[in-house]
GROMACS .gro file of C-alpha atoms in nm:
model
  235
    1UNK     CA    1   2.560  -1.628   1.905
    2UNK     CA    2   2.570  -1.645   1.523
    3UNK     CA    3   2.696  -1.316   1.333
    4UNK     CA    4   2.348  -1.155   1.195
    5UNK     CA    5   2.559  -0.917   1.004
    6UNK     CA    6   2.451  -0.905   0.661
    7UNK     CA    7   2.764  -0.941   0.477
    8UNK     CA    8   2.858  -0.749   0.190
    9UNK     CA    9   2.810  -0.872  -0.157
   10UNK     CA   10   3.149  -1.029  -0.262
   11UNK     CA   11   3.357  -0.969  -0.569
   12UNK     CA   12   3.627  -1.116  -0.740
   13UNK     CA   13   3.768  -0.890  -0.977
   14UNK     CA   14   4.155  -0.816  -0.937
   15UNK     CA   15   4.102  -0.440  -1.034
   16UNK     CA   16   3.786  -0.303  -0.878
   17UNK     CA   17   3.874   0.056  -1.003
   18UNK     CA   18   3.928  -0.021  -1.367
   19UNK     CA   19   3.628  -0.254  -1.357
   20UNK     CA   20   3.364  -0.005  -1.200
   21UNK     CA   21   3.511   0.202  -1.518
   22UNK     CA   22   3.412  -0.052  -1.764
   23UNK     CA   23   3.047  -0.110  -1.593
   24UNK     CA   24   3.021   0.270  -1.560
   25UNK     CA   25   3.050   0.302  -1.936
   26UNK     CA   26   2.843   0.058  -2.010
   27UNK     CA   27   2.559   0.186  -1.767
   28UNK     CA   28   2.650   0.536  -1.999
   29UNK     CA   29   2.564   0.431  -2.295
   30UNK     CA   30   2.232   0.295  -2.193
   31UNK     CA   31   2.073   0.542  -1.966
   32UNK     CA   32   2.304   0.883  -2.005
   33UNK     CA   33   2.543   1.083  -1.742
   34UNK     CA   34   2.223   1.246  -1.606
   35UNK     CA   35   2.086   0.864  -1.524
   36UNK     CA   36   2.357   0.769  -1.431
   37UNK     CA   37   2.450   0.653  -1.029
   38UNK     CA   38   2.713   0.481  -0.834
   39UNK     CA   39   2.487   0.202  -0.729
   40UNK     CA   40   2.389   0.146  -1.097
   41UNK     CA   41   2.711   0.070  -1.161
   42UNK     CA   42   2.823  -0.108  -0.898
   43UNK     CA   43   2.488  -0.361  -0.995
   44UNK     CA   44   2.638  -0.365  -1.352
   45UNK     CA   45   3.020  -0.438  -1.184
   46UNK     CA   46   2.855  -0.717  -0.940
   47UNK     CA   47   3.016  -0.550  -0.621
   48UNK     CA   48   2.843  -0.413  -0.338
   49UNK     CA   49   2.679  -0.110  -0.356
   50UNK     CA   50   2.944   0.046  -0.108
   51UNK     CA   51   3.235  -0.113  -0.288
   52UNK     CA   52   3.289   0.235  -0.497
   53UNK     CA   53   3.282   0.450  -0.264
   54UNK     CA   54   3.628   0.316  -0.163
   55UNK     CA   55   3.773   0.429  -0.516
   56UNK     CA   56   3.568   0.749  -0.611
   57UNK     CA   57   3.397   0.954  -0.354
   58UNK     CA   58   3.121   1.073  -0.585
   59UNK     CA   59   2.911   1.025  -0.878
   60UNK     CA   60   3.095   1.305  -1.044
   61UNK     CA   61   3.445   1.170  -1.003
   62UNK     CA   62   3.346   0.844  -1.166
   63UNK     CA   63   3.201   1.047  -1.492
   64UNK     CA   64   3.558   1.278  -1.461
   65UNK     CA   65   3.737   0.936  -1.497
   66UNK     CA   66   3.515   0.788  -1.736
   67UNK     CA   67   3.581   1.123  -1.968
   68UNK     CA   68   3.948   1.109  -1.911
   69UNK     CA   69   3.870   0.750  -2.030
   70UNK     CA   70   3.654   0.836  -2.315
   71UNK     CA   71   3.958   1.082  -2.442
   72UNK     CA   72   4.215   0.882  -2.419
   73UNK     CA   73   4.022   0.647  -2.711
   74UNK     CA   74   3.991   0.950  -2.868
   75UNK     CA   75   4.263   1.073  -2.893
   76UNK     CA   76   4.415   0.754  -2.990
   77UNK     CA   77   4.177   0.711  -3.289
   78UNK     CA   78   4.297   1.049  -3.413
   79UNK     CA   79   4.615   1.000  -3.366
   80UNK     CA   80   4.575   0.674  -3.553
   81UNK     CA   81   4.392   0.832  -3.815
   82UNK     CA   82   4.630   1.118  -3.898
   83UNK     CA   83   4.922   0.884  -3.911
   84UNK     CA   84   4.671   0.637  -4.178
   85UNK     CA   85   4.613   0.961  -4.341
   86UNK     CA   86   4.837   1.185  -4.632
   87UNK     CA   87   5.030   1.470  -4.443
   88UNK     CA   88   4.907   1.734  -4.652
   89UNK     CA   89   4.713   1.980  -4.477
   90UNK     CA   90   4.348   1.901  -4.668
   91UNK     CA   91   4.366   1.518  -4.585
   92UNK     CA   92   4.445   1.566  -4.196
   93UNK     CA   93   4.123   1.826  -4.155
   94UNK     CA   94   3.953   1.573  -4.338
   95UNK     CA   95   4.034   1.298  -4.124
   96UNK     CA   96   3.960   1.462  -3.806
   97UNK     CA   97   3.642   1.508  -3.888
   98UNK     CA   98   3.568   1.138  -3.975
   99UNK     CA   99   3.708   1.027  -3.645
  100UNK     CA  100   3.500   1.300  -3.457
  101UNK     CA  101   3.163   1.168  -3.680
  102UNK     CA  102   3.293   0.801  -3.627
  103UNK     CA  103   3.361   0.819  -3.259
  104UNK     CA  104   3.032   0.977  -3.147
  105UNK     CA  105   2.803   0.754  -3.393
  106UNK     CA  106   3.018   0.456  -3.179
  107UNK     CA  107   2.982   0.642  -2.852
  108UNK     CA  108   2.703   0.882  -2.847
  109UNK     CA  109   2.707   0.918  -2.467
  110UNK     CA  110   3.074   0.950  -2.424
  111UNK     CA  111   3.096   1.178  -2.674
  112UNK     CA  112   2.819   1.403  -2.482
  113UNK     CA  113   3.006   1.328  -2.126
  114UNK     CA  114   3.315   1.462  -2.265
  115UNK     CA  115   3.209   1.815  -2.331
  116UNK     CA  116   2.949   1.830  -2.054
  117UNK     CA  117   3.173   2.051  -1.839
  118UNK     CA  118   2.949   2.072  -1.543
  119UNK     CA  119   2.973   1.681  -1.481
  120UNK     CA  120   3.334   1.670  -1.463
  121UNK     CA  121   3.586   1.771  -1.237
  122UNK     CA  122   3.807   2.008  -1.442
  123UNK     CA  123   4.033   2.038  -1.173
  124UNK     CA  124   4.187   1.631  -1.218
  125UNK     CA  125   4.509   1.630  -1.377
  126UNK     CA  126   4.475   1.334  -1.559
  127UNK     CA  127   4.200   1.496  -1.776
  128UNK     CA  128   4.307   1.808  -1.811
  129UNK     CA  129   4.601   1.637  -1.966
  130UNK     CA  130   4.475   1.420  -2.191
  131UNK     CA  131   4.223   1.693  -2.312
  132UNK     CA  132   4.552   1.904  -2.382
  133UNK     CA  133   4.683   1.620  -2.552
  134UNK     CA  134   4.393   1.628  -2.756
  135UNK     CA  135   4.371   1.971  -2.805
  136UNK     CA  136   4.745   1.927  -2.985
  137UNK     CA  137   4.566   1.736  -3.260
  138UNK     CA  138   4.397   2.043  -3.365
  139UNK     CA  139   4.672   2.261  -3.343
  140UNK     CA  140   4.858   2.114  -3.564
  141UNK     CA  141   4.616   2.054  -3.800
  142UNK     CA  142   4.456   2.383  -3.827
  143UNK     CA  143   4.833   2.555  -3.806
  144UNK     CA  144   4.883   2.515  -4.225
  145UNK     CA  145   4.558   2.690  -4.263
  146UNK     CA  146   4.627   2.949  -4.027
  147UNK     CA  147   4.962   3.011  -4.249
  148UNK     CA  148   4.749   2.967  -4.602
  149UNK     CA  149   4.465   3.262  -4.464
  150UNK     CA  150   4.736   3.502  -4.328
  151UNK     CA  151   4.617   3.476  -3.974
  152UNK     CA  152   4.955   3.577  -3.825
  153UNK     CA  153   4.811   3.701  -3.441
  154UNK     CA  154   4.757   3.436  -3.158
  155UNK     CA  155   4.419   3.572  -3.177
  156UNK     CA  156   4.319   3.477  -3.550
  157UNK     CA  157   4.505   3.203  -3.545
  158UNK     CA  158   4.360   3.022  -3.207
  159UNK     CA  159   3.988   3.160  -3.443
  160UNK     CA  160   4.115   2.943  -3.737
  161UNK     CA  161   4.130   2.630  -3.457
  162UNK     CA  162   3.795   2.713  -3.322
  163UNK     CA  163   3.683   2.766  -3.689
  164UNK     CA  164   3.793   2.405  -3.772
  165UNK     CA  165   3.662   2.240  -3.437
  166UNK     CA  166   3.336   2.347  -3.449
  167UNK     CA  167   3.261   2.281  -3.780
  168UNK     CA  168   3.376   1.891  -3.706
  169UNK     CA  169   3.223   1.916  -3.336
  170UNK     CA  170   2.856   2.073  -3.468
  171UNK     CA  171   2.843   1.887  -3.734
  172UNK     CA  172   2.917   1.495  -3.551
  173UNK     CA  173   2.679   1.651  -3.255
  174UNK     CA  174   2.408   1.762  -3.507
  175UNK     CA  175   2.448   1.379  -3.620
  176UNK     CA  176   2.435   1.216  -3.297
  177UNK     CA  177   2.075   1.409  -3.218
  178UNK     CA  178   1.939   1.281  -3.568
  179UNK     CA  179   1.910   1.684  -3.666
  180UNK     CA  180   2.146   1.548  -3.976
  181UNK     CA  181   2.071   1.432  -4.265
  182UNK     CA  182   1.759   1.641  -4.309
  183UNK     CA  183   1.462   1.462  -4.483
  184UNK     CA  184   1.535   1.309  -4.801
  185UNK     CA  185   1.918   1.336  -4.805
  186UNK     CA  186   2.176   1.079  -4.758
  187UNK     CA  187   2.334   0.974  -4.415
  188UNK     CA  188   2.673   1.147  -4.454
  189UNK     CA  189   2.974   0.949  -4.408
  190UNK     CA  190   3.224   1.260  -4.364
  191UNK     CA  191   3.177   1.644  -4.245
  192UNK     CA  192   3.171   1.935  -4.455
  193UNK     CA  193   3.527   1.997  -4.635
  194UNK     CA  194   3.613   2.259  -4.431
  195UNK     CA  195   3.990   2.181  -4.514
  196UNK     CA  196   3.897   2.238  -4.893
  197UNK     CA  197   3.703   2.546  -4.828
  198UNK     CA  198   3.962   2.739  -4.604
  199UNK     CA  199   4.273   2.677  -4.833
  200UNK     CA  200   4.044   2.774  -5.165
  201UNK     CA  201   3.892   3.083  -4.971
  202UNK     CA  202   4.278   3.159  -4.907
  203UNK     CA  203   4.430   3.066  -5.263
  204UNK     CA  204   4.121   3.272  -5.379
  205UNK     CA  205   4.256   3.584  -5.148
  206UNK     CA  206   4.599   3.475  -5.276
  207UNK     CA  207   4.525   3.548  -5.621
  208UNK     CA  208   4.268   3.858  -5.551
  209UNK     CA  209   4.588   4.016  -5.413
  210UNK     CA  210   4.792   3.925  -5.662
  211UNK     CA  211   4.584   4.086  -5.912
  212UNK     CA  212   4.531   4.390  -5.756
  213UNK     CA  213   4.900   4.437  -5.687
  214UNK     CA  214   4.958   4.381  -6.050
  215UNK     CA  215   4.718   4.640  -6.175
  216UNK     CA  216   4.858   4.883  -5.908
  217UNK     CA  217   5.203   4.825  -6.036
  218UNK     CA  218   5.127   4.866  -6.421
  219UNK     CA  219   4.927   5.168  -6.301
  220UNK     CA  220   5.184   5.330  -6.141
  221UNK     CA  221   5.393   5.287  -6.462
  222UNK     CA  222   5.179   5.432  -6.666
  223UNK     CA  223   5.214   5.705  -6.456
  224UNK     CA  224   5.603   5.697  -6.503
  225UNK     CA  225   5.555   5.675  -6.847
  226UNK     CA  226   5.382   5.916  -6.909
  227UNK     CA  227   5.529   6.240  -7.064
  228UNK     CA  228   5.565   6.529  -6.843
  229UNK     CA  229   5.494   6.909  -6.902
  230UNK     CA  230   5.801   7.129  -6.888
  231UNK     CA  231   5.766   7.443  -6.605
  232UNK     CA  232   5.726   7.639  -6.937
  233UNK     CA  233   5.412   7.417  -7.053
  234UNK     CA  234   5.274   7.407  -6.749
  235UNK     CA  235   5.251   7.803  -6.740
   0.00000   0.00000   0.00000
C-alpha cells in the first residue's frame, strides 16, 4: 500500500534558524510584531509550517531573537558612527541621535519591536546583553555632560543619560509616526542639539557662579576694608 502521508513541505536552506530570522524580519516590516505569526514566516522562509517550531517554541521567542537581531545592527551603526564622528563630547550626542533618526526611518518596525517590552523575552541572555552593550553607548556619551552640569550622584547622573536618550528616542519615534515635521516645516535630517544645549545650559551655570562668587568675594572685602570704630567710638 502506497504511503498517503502528506509529506512535509521540503527546504533547502543550510541554516533554517538564521533563515526563519531573515523571513521573520521581512514579514516585520510589512505587517508589524502584532501581525506577525510563525506560519507567516515560515510561508515567507518556504519551509513547512512546522519547520519552526523545531528552533523557537513560540511566536514570542522568534520576535526576542529578531530584537536581539535588530540591536546588534544597532549597535553596530552607533558604534560606527561615533568612531566616523569627532571625540568631543557635542559631536558624539549629535551623532547618536542621527543613527537613532536614521535607523528607525530604515527600520520602522524593528525599531518599535525593540522597545516593545511585552513581546520579548527579557529573560534571554543574548538580548539582555546586547541591549547592555548598547546601553554603554550612552553612557559614555552622556558621561562629559554629566561632568560639565555638576551631576556628581549616580542618581543625577543616570537623569543626565535618560535626559539624552529620550530626547533622541522621542524625537526618531515622533518621526517614525509622521507626528514630526508639523505642517509646513522641513523633514528634519538630525534631532534637537541636545549636546549643544546641555553644555551651554552648564557653561551658562559655570559663569553664573563665577560671577556671583566674584561679587561675594569683592563684597566681603569691602567689608575688610572698611574702617572700624574704636570701643571708644562705638560708646
Amino acid at each position: 500500500m502506497p504511503n498517503l502521508r502528506v509529506a512535509e513541505k521540503p527546504y533547502h536552506h543550510g541554516n533554517l534558524r538564521k533563515a526563519l530570522i531573515e523571513a521573520g524580519l521581512a514579514v516585520l516590516e510589512e505587517v508589524g510584531h502584532a501581525g506577525l505569526t510563525l506560519r507567516a514566516v515560515a510561508s515567507r522562509a518556504g519551509v513547512s509550517h512546522a519547520a519552526p517550531a523545531h528552533h523557537f517554541a513560540s511566536a514570542k521567542g522568534l520576535l526576542t531573537v529578531m530584537a536581539t537581531s535588530a540591536f546588534a545592527r544597532f549597535e553596530a551603526a552607533l558604534a560606527d558612527g561615533r568612531a566616523k564622528t569627532d571625540p568631543d563630547p557635542v559631536s558624539q550626542i549629535r551623532v547618536m541621535g542621527r543613527v537613532y533618526l536614521e535607523f528607525a526611518r530604515a527600520h520602522p518596525e524593528q525599531f518599535r519591536l525593540m522597545f516593545t517590552a511585552a513581546k520579548l523575552d527579557w529573560r534571554d541572555a543574548e538580548l539582555l546583553a546586547i541591549a547592555r552593550m548598547t546601553y554603554r553607548h550612552l553612557e559614555e556619551i552622556a558621561r562629559p555632560a554629566a561632568d560639565a552640569m555638576g551631576a556628581n550622584s549616580a542618581t543625577a547622573r543616570t537623569n543626565v543619560e535618560y535626559l539624552i536618550w529620550s530626547v533622541a528616542h522621542g524625537f526618531a519615534h515622533l518621526a517614525i509616526e509622521h507626528q514630526i515635521p508639523k505642517p509646513g516645516a522641513p523633514v528634519p535630517t538630525d534631532v534637537p542639539d541636545i549636546g549643544g544645549l546641555l553644555f551651554a545650559t552648564a557653561h551658562r551655570g559655570q559663569a553664573g557662579r563665577v560671577k556671583r562668587t566674584k561679587a561675594a568675594t569683592v563684597t566681603a572685602g569691602k567689608r575688610n576694608l572698611k574702617p572700624r570704630k574704636s570701643k571708644a567710638e562705638r560708646r
